[in-house]
Coordinates of C-alpha atoms in Angstrom, one line a residue:
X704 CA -4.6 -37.3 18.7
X705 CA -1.0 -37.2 20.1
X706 CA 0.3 -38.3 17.2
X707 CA -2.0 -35.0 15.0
X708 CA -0.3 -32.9 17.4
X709 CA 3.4 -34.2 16.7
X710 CA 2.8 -33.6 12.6
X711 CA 1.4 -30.2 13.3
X712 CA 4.3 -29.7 16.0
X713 CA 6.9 -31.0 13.2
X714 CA 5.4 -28.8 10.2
X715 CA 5.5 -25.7 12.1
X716 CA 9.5 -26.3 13.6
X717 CA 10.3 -26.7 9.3
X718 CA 11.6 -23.5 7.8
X719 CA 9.5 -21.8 5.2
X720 CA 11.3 -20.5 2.1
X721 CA 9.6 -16.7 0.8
X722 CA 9.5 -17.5 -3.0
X723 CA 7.2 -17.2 -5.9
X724 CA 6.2 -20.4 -7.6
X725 CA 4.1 -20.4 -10.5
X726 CA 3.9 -22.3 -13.8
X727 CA 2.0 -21.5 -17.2
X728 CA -1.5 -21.0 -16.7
X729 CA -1.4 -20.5 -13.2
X730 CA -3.5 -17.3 -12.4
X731 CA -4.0 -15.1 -8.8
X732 CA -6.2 -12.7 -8.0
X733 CA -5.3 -9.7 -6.6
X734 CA -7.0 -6.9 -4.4
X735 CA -5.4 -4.2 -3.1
X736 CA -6.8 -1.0 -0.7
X737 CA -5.5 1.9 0.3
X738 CA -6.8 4.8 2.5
X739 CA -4.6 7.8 3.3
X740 CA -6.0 10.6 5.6
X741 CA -4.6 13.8 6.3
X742 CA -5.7 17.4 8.3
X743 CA -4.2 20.2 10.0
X744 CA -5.9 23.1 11.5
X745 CA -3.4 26.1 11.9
X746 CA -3.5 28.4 15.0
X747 CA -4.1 31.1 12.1
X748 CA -5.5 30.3 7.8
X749 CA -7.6 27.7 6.4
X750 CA -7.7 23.8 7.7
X751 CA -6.4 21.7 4.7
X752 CA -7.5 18.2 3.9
X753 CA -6.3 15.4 1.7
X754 CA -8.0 11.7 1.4
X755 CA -6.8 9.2 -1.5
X756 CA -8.3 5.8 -1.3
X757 CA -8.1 3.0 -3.6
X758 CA -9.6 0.0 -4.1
X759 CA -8.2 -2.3 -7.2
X760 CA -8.9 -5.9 -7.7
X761 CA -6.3 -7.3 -10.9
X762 CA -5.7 -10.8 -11.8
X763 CA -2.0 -11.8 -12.6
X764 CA -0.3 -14.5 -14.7
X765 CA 3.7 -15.7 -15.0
X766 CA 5.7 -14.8 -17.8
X767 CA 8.5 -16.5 -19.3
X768 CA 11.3 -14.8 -17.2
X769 CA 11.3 -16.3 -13.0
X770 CA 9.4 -14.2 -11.0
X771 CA 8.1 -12.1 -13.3
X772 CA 4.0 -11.6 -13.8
X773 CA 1.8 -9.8 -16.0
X774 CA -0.8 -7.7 -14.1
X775 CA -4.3 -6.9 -15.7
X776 CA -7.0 -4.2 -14.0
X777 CA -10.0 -5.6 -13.5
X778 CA -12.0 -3.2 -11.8
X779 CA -10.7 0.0 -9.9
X780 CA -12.2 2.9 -7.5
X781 CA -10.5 5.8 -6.3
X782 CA -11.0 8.8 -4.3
X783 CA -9.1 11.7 -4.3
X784 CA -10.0 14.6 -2.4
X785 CA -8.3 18.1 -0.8
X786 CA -9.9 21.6 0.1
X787 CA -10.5 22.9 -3.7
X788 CA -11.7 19.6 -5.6
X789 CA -13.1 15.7 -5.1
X790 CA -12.4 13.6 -7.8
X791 CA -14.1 10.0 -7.9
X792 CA -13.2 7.5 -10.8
X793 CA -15.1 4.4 -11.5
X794 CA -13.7 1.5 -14.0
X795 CA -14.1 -1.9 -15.2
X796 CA -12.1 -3.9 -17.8
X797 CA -14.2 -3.7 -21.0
X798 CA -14.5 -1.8 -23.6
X799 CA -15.5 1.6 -21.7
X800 CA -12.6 4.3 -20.7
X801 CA -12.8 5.1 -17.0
X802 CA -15.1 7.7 -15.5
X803 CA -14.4 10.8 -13.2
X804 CA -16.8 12.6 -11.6
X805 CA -15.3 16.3 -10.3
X806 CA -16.4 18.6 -8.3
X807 CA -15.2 21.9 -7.1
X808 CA -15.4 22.8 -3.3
X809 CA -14.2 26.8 -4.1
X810 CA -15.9 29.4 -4.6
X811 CA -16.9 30.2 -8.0
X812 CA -15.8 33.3 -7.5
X813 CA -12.7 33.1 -5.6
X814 CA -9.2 34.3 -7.0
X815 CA -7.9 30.5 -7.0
X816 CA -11.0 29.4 -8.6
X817 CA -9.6 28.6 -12.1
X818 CA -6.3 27.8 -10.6
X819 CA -8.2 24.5 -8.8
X820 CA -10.6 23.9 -11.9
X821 CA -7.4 23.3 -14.0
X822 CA -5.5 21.3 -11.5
X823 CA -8.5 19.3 -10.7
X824 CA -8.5 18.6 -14.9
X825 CA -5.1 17.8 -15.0
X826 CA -5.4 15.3 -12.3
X827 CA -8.7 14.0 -13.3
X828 CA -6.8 13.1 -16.6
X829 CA -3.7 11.6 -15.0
X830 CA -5.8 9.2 -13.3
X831 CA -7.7 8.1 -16.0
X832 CA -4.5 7.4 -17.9
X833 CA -2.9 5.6 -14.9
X834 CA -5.9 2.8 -14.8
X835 CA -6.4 2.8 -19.1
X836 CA -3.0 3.0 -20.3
X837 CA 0.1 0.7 -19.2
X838 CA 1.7 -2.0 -19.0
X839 CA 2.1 -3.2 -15.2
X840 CA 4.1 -6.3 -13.9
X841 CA 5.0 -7.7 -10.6
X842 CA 8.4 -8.7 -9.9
X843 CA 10.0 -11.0 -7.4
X844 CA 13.4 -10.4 -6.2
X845 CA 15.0 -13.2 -4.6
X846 CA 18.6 -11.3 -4.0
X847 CA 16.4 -8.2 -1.9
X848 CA 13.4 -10.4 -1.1
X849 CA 11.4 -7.6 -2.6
X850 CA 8.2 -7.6 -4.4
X851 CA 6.9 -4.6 -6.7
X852 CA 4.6 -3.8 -9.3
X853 CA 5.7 -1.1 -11.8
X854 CA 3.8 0.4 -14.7
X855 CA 6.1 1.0 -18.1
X856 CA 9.5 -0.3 -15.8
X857 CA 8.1 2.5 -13.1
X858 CA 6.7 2.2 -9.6
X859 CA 7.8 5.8 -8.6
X860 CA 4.9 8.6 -7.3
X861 CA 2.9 9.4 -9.4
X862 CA 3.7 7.2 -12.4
X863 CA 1.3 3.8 -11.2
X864 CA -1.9 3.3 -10.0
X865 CA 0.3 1.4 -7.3
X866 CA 3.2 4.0 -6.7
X867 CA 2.3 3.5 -3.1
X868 CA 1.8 0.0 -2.7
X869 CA 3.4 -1.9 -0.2
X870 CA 4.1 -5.4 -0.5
X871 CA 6.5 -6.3 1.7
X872 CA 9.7 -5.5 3.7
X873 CA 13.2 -7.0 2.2
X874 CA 14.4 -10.0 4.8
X875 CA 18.1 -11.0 6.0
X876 CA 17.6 -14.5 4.2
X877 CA 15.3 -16.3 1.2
X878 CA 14.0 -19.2 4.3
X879 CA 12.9 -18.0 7.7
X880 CA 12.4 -20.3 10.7
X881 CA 9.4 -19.6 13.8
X882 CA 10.8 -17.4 15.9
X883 CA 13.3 -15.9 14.0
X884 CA 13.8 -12.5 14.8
X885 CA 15.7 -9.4 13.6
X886 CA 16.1 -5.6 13.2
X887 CA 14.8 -4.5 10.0
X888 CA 16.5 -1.1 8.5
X889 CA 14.3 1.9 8.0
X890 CA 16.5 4.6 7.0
X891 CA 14.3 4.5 3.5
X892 CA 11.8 4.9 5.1
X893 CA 9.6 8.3 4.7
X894 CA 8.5 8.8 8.0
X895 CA 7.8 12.4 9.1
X896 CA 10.9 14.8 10.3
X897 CA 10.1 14.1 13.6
X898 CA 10.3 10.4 13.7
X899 CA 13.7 9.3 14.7
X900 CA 13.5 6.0 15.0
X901 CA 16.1 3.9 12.4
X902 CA 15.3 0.2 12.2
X903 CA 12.2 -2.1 14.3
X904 CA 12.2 -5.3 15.5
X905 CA 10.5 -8.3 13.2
X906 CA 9.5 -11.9 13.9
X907 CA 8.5 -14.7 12.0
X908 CA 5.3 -16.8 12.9
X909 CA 4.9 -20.3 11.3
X910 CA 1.6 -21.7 11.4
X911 CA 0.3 -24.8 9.0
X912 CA 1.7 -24.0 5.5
X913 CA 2.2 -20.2 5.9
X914 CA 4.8 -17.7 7.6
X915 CA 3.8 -14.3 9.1
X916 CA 6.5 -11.9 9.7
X917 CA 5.3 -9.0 11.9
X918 CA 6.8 -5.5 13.1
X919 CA 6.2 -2.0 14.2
X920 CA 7.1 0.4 17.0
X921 CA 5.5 3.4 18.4
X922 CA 7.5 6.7 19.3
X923 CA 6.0 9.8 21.4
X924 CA 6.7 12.8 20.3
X925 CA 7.6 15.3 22.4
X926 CA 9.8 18.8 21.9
X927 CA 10.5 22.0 22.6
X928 CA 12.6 25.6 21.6
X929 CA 12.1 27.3 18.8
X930 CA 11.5 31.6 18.4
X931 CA 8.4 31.4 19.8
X932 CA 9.0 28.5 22.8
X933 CA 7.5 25.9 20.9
X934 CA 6.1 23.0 22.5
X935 CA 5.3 20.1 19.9
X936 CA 3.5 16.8 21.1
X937 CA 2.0 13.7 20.2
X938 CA 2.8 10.1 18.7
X939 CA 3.6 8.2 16.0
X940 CA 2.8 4.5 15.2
X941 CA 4.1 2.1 12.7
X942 CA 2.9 -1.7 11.8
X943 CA 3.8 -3.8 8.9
X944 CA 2.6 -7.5 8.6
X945 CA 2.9 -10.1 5.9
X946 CA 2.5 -13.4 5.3
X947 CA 4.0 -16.0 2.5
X948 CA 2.4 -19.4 1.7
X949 CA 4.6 -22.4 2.1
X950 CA 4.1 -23.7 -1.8
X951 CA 4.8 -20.2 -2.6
X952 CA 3.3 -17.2 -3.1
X953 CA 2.6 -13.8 -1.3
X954 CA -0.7 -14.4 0.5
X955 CA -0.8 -11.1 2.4
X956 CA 0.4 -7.4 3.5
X957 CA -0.8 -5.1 5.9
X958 CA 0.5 -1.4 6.6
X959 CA -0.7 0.9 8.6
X960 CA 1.2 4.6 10.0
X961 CA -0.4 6.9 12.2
X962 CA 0.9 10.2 13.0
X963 CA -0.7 13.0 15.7
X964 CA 1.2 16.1 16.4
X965 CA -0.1 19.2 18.2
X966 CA 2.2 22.6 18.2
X967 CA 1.4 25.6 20.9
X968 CA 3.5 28.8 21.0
X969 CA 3.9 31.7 23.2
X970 CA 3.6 35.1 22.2
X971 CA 1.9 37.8 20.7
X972 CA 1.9 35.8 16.6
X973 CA 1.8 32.6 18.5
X974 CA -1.0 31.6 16.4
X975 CA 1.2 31.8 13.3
X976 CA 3.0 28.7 14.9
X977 CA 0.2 26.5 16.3
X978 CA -1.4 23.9 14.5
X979 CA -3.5 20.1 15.4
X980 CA -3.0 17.5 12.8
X981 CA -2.7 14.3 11.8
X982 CA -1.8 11.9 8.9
X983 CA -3.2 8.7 8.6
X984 CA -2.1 5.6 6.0
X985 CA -3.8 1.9 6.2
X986 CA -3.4 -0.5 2.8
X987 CA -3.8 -4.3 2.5
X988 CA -3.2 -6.2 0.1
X989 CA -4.3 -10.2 -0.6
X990 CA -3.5 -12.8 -3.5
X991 CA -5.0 -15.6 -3.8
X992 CA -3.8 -18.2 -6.3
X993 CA -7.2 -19.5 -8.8
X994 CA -7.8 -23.0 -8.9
X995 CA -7.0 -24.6 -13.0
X996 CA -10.5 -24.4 -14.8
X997 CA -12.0 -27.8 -14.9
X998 CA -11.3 -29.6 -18.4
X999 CA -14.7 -29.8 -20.7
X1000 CA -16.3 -33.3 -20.4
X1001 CA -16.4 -35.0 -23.4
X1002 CA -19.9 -34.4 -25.6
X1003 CA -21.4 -37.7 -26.1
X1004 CA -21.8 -38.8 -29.8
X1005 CA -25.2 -38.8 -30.9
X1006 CA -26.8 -41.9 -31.8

């Protein structure tokens, strides 16, 4: 038993290289969910809504270049939602285009009625052509220590199915060691205006054959002036976790931000100023690498 304990002891003090190995014919699956939640009630107006989730399941294979795979849609749902529209679209590779399902939450008869009908179109469409049309591939970068997928060479908003993907954070080196720690820039970052905080704290967790590297922070929120005294209040947290097998491949990645803000004002078109609201984004993402396909036993010769 000692002598289990020094192997495991020894296996988890070896540094862990973060690389992508794969060979012809290897194959991963890949499934991927998002769920972003957003609401603010003003002190004066309409609340406003927004909720966008995603669920994609894909199955990737190398190419000829290092660290480069081809990335094929399997099956995809996604919600989007807001105060004039829900849009639902179902898919599954096959033959069959995806299908949206819209419906209008205004008025028939309101003045921005045929304003939300057409917007509601439009992005109905653009969703259907991010899942159905495309070419999307997942890159490695050993000199960042990024990983990506873009669609057509893109991964910016809007353009992918994935344009808000998160895979996982860039790191000071290619091989981390337990323990390691370090302060990870987040200047890039979109955080909201009121988040001031520039870079986190990370740290590397060897365990068996795989390496987690956590971080986050949390920041309260708390200011005042403005014309009408404002007083704004509330918190922001941020997590980020992910976790790279030691034969090499991206096994995990977790995000999650969580934003609560509350603004109160004095005076007589105070209400103009107040609002409650929050913004909420979770995603996780897990690969896992399919065993070869068994070879075909030989058929017997008939006698």
């Amino acid at each position: 038993m000692l002598q289990l304990f020094a192997v495991l002891a020894l296996v988890q003090d070896e540094p862990i290289e973060l690389k992508w190995t794969a060979e012809k014919g290897d194959k991963f699956e890949i499934k991927w969910t998002y769920d972003e939640v957003s609401s603010r009630v003003p002190g004066q107006g309409e609340k406003s809504e927004l909720t966008d989730k995603r669920v994609v399941e894909a199955e990737m294979t190398p190419r000829e270049e290092p660290n480069r795979f081809d990335v094929a849609l399997k099956k995809v749902s996604w919600t989007y939602s807001n105060n004039e529209f829900n849009i639902v679209l179902v898919w599954a590779a096959g033959p069959k285009p995806p299908i949206t399902t819209v419906k209008l939450k205004v008025d028939p008869k309101a003045s921005n009625a045929g304003a939300a009908k057409t917007f509601a179109e439009q992005r109905s469409e653009q969703m259907k052509k991010l899942v159905a049309e495309g070419t999307y591939v997942l890159g490695f970068d050993p000199g960042s220590r990024e990983t990506y997928i873009t669609r057509n060479n893109s991964a910016t908003r809007n353009t992918s199915i994935f344009d808000v993907l998160f895979l996982h954070s860039p790191l000071p080196s290619g091989t981390v060691s337990n323990g390691q720690t370090w302060k990870e820039n987040l200047e890039r970052m979109p955080f909201p205006q009121l988040v001031e905080v520039n870079n986190m704290g990370c740290k590397v967790g060897i365990s068996g054959n795989a390496a987690s590297v956590k971080g986050g922070f949390q920041q309260p929120i708390n200011r005042s002036g403005g014309a009408r005294g404002e007083v704004i209040t509330g918190s922001f947290t941020f997590a980020r976790e992910f976790t790279f097998a030691r034969d090499g491949c991206l096994l995990n990645s977790k995000e999650e931000q969580l934003l609560s803000k509350k603004v109160d004002a004095k005076g007589e078109d105070a209400d103009f100023y107040r609002e409650n609201s929050f913004h909420n984004i979770k995603q996780a993402v897990a690969f896992k690498k399919l065993a070869p396909p068994k070879p075909k036993e030989p058929v017997p010769p008939k006698k």
